Coordinates of C-alpha atoms in Angstrom, one line a residue:
M66 CA 144.6 107.6 65.2
V67 CA 147.8 105.5 65.3
K68 CA 149.6 104.6 68.5
R69 CA 153.4 104.2 68.9
I70 CA 154.4 101.5 71.2
F71 CA 158.0 101.5 72.4
F72 CA 159.6 98.2 73.6
P73 CA 162.8 98.8 75.5
V74 CA 163.3 95.6 77.5
V75 CA 162.3 92.0 77.8
A76 CA 161.5 89.7 80.9
L77 CA 159.5 92.4 82.5
V78 CA 158.3 94.3 79.4
L79 CA 157.6 98.0 79.5
L80 CA 155.5 99.4 76.7
T81 CA 154.9 103.1 76.2
V82 CA 151.6 103.9 74.6
M83 CA 151.4 107.4 73.2
P84 CA 148.7 108.9 71.0
L85 CA 150.3 111.0 68.2
A86 CA 147.7 113.7 68.6
A87 CA 147.8 113.9 72.3
Q88 CA 150.2 115.0 75.0
T89 CA 149.5 111.9 77.2
Q90 CA 151.3 108.6 77.5
D91 CA 151.2 105.5 79.6
T92 CA 153.9 102.9 80.4
L93 CA 152.5 99.4 80.6
R94 CA 154.2 96.5 82.3
I95 CA 153.9 92.9 81.1
L96 CA 155.2 90.1 83.2
Q97 CA 155.4 86.4 82.2
Y98 CA 156.0 83.7 85.0
N99 CA 156.0 79.9 85.3
L100 CA 154.3 79.1 88.6
L101 CA 155.6 75.5 88.8
F102 CA 152.5 73.4 89.7
Y103 CA 150.6 76.2 91.4
G104 CA 147.7 74.5 93.2
F105 CA 148.5 71.1 91.7
Y106 CA 150.1 68.3 93.7
T107 CA 151.9 65.1 92.7
S108 CA 153.8 62.4 94.7
S109 CA 156.9 64.6 94.5
C110 CA 155.3 68.1 94.6
T111 CA 153.2 67.9 97.7
S112 CA 151.2 70.3 99.9
Q113 CA 154.3 70.3 102.1
N114 CA 157.1 71.1 99.7
N115 CA 154.9 73.0 97.2
N116 CA 152.6 74.8 99.6
V117 CA 150.2 77.2 97.8
D118 CA 149.9 79.5 100.8
L119 CA 153.7 80.1 100.8
K120 CA 153.6 80.5 97.0
D121 CA 150.9 83.2 97.4
T122 CA 153.2 85.0 99.9
Y123 CA 156.2 84.9 97.5
L124 CA 154.0 86.0 94.5
R125 CA 152.7 89.0 96.5
T126 CA 156.3 90.2 96.9
I127 CA 157.0 89.8 93.2
I128 CA 153.8 91.5 92.2
A129 CA 154.4 94.4 94.6
H130 CA 157.8 94.9 93.1
T131 CA 156.9 94.6 89.5
R132 CA 153.3 96.0 89.5
P133 CA 152.4 94.4 86.1
D134 CA 149.4 95.6 84.1
I135 CA 149.4 92.2 82.3
F136 CA 150.5 89.1 84.1
A137 CA 150.7 85.8 82.1
V138 CA 151.4 82.5 83.7
N139 CA 152.2 78.9 82.9
E140 CA 151.8 75.8 85.1
M141 CA 148.7 76.9 87.0
G142 CA 146.9 73.8 88.3
R143 CA 143.8 72.9 86.4
G144 CA 140.5 74.4 87.6
V145 CA 139.2 78.0 87.5
Q146 CA 139.4 78.1 91.3
N147 CA 143.2 78.5 91.0
A148 CA 142.8 81.5 88.7
A149 CA 140.3 83.0 91.2
R150 CA 142.7 82.4 94.0
I151 CA 145.6 84.2 92.3
R152 CA 143.4 87.0 91.4
D153 CA 141.9 87.4 94.9
N154 CA 144.7 86.2 97.2
V155 CA 147.7 87.6 95.3
L156 CA 146.8 90.4 92.8
N157 CA 143.7 91.9 94.4
Y158 CA 145.3 91.8 97.9
N159 CA 145.3 94.3 100.7
G160 CA 142.7 96.6 99.2
E161 CA 143.7 96.2 95.6
D162 CA 140.8 95.7 93.1
R163 CA 142.2 96.3 89.6
Y164 CA 142.9 92.8 88.3
S165 CA 140.6 90.4 86.4
H166 CA 141.5 87.1 84.7
A167 CA 140.7 85.8 81.3
T168 CA 138.5 82.8 80.5
Y169 CA 139.7 79.5 81.9
T170 CA 140.4 76.8 79.2
N171 CA 141.7 73.3 79.2
T172 CA 140.6 71.6 76.0
S173 CA 143.7 69.5 76.0
N174 CA 142.8 68.1 79.5
S175 CA 146.1 68.9 81.0
S176 CA 147.0 69.0 84.7
I177 CA 148.6 72.4 84.3
V178 CA 147.3 75.4 82.2
N179 CA 148.0 78.9 81.2
M180 CA 146.2 82.0 82.4
L181 CA 146.2 85.8 81.8
F182 CA 145.5 88.4 84.4
Y183 CA 145.1 92.1 83.5
D184 CA 144.4 95.5 84.9
H185 CA 140.7 96.0 83.9
H186 CA 141.0 99.7 84.5
K187 CA 143.5 99.9 81.6
F188 CA 142.4 96.9 79.5
G189 CA 139.5 95.0 78.2
I190 CA 139.4 91.7 76.3
V191 CA 137.8 91.6 72.9
Y192 CA 138.9 88.2 71.6
E193 CA 140.0 84.9 73.1
A194 CA 141.0 81.7 71.3
V195 CA 142.4 78.3 72.1
I196 CA 145.0 76.6 69.9
S197 CA 144.7 73.0 70.9
T198 CA 147.8 70.7 70.9
V199 CA 148.4 67.2 72.0
L200 CA 150.0 68.4 75.2
R201 CA 148.5 71.7 76.4
D202 CA 146.4 74.5 75.3
I203 CA 148.1 77.5 73.7
N204 CA 146.0 80.6 74.5
L205 CA 145.5 83.8 72.5
Y206 CA 144.1 86.9 73.9
T207 CA 143.4 90.2 72.2
L208 CA 143.1 93.2 74.5
Y209 CA 142.3 96.8 73.9
Y210 CA 143.7 99.7 75.8
K211 CA 141.2 101.9 77.6
D212 CA 142.5 105.2 76.2
P213 CA 140.9 108.4 77.5
L214 CA 140.1 109.2 73.9
L215 CA 138.2 105.9 73.4
D216 CA 134.7 107.3 74.0
G217 CA 134.9 110.4 71.9
L218 CA 137.3 109.6 69.1
R219 CA 137.2 105.7 69.3
D220 CA 141.0 105.8 69.5
T221 CA 142.7 102.8 71.1
T222 CA 145.5 100.3 70.7
F223 CA 145.0 96.5 70.3
L224 CA 147.5 94.0 71.7
S225 CA 147.3 90.3 70.9
L226 CA 149.2 87.9 73.2
I227 CA 149.9 84.2 72.7
V228 CA 150.7 82.4 76.0
A229 CA 152.3 79.1 75.5
H230 CA 154.1 76.4 77.5
F231 CA 156.2 74.3 75.0
K232 CA 157.1 70.7 75.6
A233 CA 160.1 70.2 77.9
G234 CA 163.0 68.0 77.2
S235 CA 166.0 67.8 74.9
S236 CA 165.3 64.6 72.9
V237 CA 164.5 64.6 69.2
S238 CA 160.9 63.7 70.0
D239 CA 160.7 66.7 72.4
Q240 CA 162.0 69.1 69.8
Q241 CA 159.6 67.7 67.2
T242 CA 156.7 68.3 69.6
R243 CA 157.8 71.9 70.2
T244 CA 158.0 72.4 66.4
A245 CA 154.4 71.0 66.0
E246 CA 153.2 73.4 68.8
A247 CA 155.0 76.3 67.1
Q248 CA 153.4 75.4 63.8
A249 CA 150.0 75.3 65.4
A250 CA 150.4 78.8 66.9
M251 CA 151.9 80.4 63.8
G252 CA 149.3 78.7 61.5
F253 CA 146.5 80.1 63.7
L254 CA 147.8 83.6 63.4
A255 CA 148.2 83.4 59.6
Q256 CA 144.8 81.6 59.0
H257 CA 142.9 84.1 61.1
N258 CA 144.7 87.1 59.8
I259 CA 145.8 88.3 63.3
R260 CA 148.3 91.1 62.7
G261 CA 149.7 94.2 64.3
N262 CA 150.9 94.4 67.9
L263 CA 151.6 90.8 68.8
M264 CA 153.6 89.0 71.5
I265 CA 154.3 85.4 72.1
M266 CA 155.4 84.6 75.7
G267 CA 155.8 81.7 78.0
D268 CA 158.1 78.8 78.9
F269 CA 159.7 77.9 75.6
N270 CA 161.9 75.1 77.0
M271 CA 164.4 75.7 74.1
N272 CA 168.2 75.5 74.7
S273 CA 169.2 77.7 71.8
S274 CA 167.9 80.0 69.0
F275 CA 168.9 77.3 66.5
E276 CA 166.0 75.0 67.4
Q277 CA 163.6 74.4 64.6
A278 CA 160.6 75.7 66.6
F279 CA 162.3 78.9 67.5
Q280 CA 163.4 79.4 63.9
L281 CA 159.8 78.9 62.7
I282 CA 158.6 81.6 65.1
T283 CA 161.3 84.1 64.3
W284 CA 161.8 83.4 60.6
H285 CA 158.2 82.5 59.6
P286 CA 157.7 83.0 55.8
N287 CA 154.7 85.2 56.5
E288 CA 156.4 88.4 57.8
D289 CA 153.1 89.7 59.2
V290 CA 153.1 87.1 61.9
R291 CA 156.9 86.8 62.4
F292 CA 158.2 87.4 65.9
Y293 CA 161.5 89.0 66.9
D294 CA 163.7 88.7 70.0
P295 CA 163.9 92.3 71.4
I296 CA 167.4 91.7 72.7
D297 CA 168.4 89.9 69.5
L298 CA 170.3 87.2 71.5
A299 CA 171.1 84.3 69.0
G300 CA 173.1 81.3 70.0
Q301 CA 173.3 78.6 72.6
W302 CA 171.6 79.9 75.8
Y303 CA 171.6 76.8 78.0
N304 CA 174.6 76.4 80.3
N305 CA 176.5 79.2 78.5
P306 CA 178.1 81.7 81.0
D307 CA 178.3 84.3 78.2
M308 CA 174.5 84.4 78.3
A309 CA 174.3 84.5 82.1
L310 CA 172.9 88.1 82.2
H311 CA 169.8 86.9 80.2
H312 CA 169.1 83.6 81.9
T313 CA 165.5 83.4 83.3
Q314 CA 164.7 80.1 85.0
S315 CA 165.0 79.0 88.7
P316 CA 168.2 79.9 90.6
R317 CA 167.9 76.9 92.8
T318 CA 170.9 74.5 93.2
G319 CA 171.3 71.2 94.9
S320 CA 168.6 68.5 94.7
D321 CA 164.9 68.7 95.4
P322 CA 162.1 66.2 94.6
C323 CA 159.8 69.0 93.3
F324 CA 161.5 72.2 92.3
V325 CA 163.7 72.8 89.2
T326 CA 167.4 72.8 90.3
G327 CA 170.7 73.2 88.5
G328 CA 170.9 77.0 89.0
L329 CA 170.1 79.9 86.8
D330 CA 171.5 78.4 83.6
D331 CA 169.0 78.7 80.8
R332 CA 166.7 81.1 79.0
Y333 CA 163.5 79.1 78.8
D334 CA 161.1 81.9 79.8
M335 CA 160.8 84.5 77.1
I336 CA 158.7 87.3 75.5
L337 CA 159.0 87.8 71.8
T338 CA 157.3 90.6 69.8
S339 CA 156.1 91.5 66.4
A340 CA 157.8 94.2 64.2
S341 CA 154.8 96.5 64.8
I342 CA 155.8 96.8 68.5
L343 CA 159.5 97.1 67.9
E344 CA 158.9 99.9 65.4

């Protein structure tokens, strides 16, 4: 059987999964978040001003409000113990037991990594892959939805998610690195014939839709792996008050040795989707 997946919003994504031959449906929530050095300390981001216990408290509030079925993160400190801590101390907290995490990877030997958490009552993972870059791993996960008809009719929906944290910075070199990262991700999808219900999400670190890396992702010559912006917001996002409703990064102002400041003035964190989901 074929599923229809409706995609009404971005940031916190809501997907409605509805079998055509059944009277049931489920709304799925997908959340992407940059954790900013979770469990990783530097000379400027210390255990005092970047305290992981406080971060856990704040994250519990966010998770309780959003209730995601899939939770993808960037900037988790290296080490599987940090994934286990988020799973046990944030997601499966106060009697909750529905979250698992994907396989930990760090082939690029980075200080910060990606991770995917998911409701194992609703999803299982059938495929995981690492797209190595010079800076950080780009992770791909294919999940299947645990449909009530799965046992009898083998009817389900597959969803492939790319979680990426693109190079930061506005220099020509930074943009070239982001283009190389986008080429690696898109090339992997095309080479391995990964099609259908696709999302690419993460911290894009791009100031506008005109950047070459974004153009490569959204205007890829292979339409089967091309991604689309669900809110179709082309233009200069950074420091543009006309885009204020759609800005996604830290609202902090002032100065701080650790946290991102400058106010809520960019759209670095995004979720893009394939045509199969939009349709």
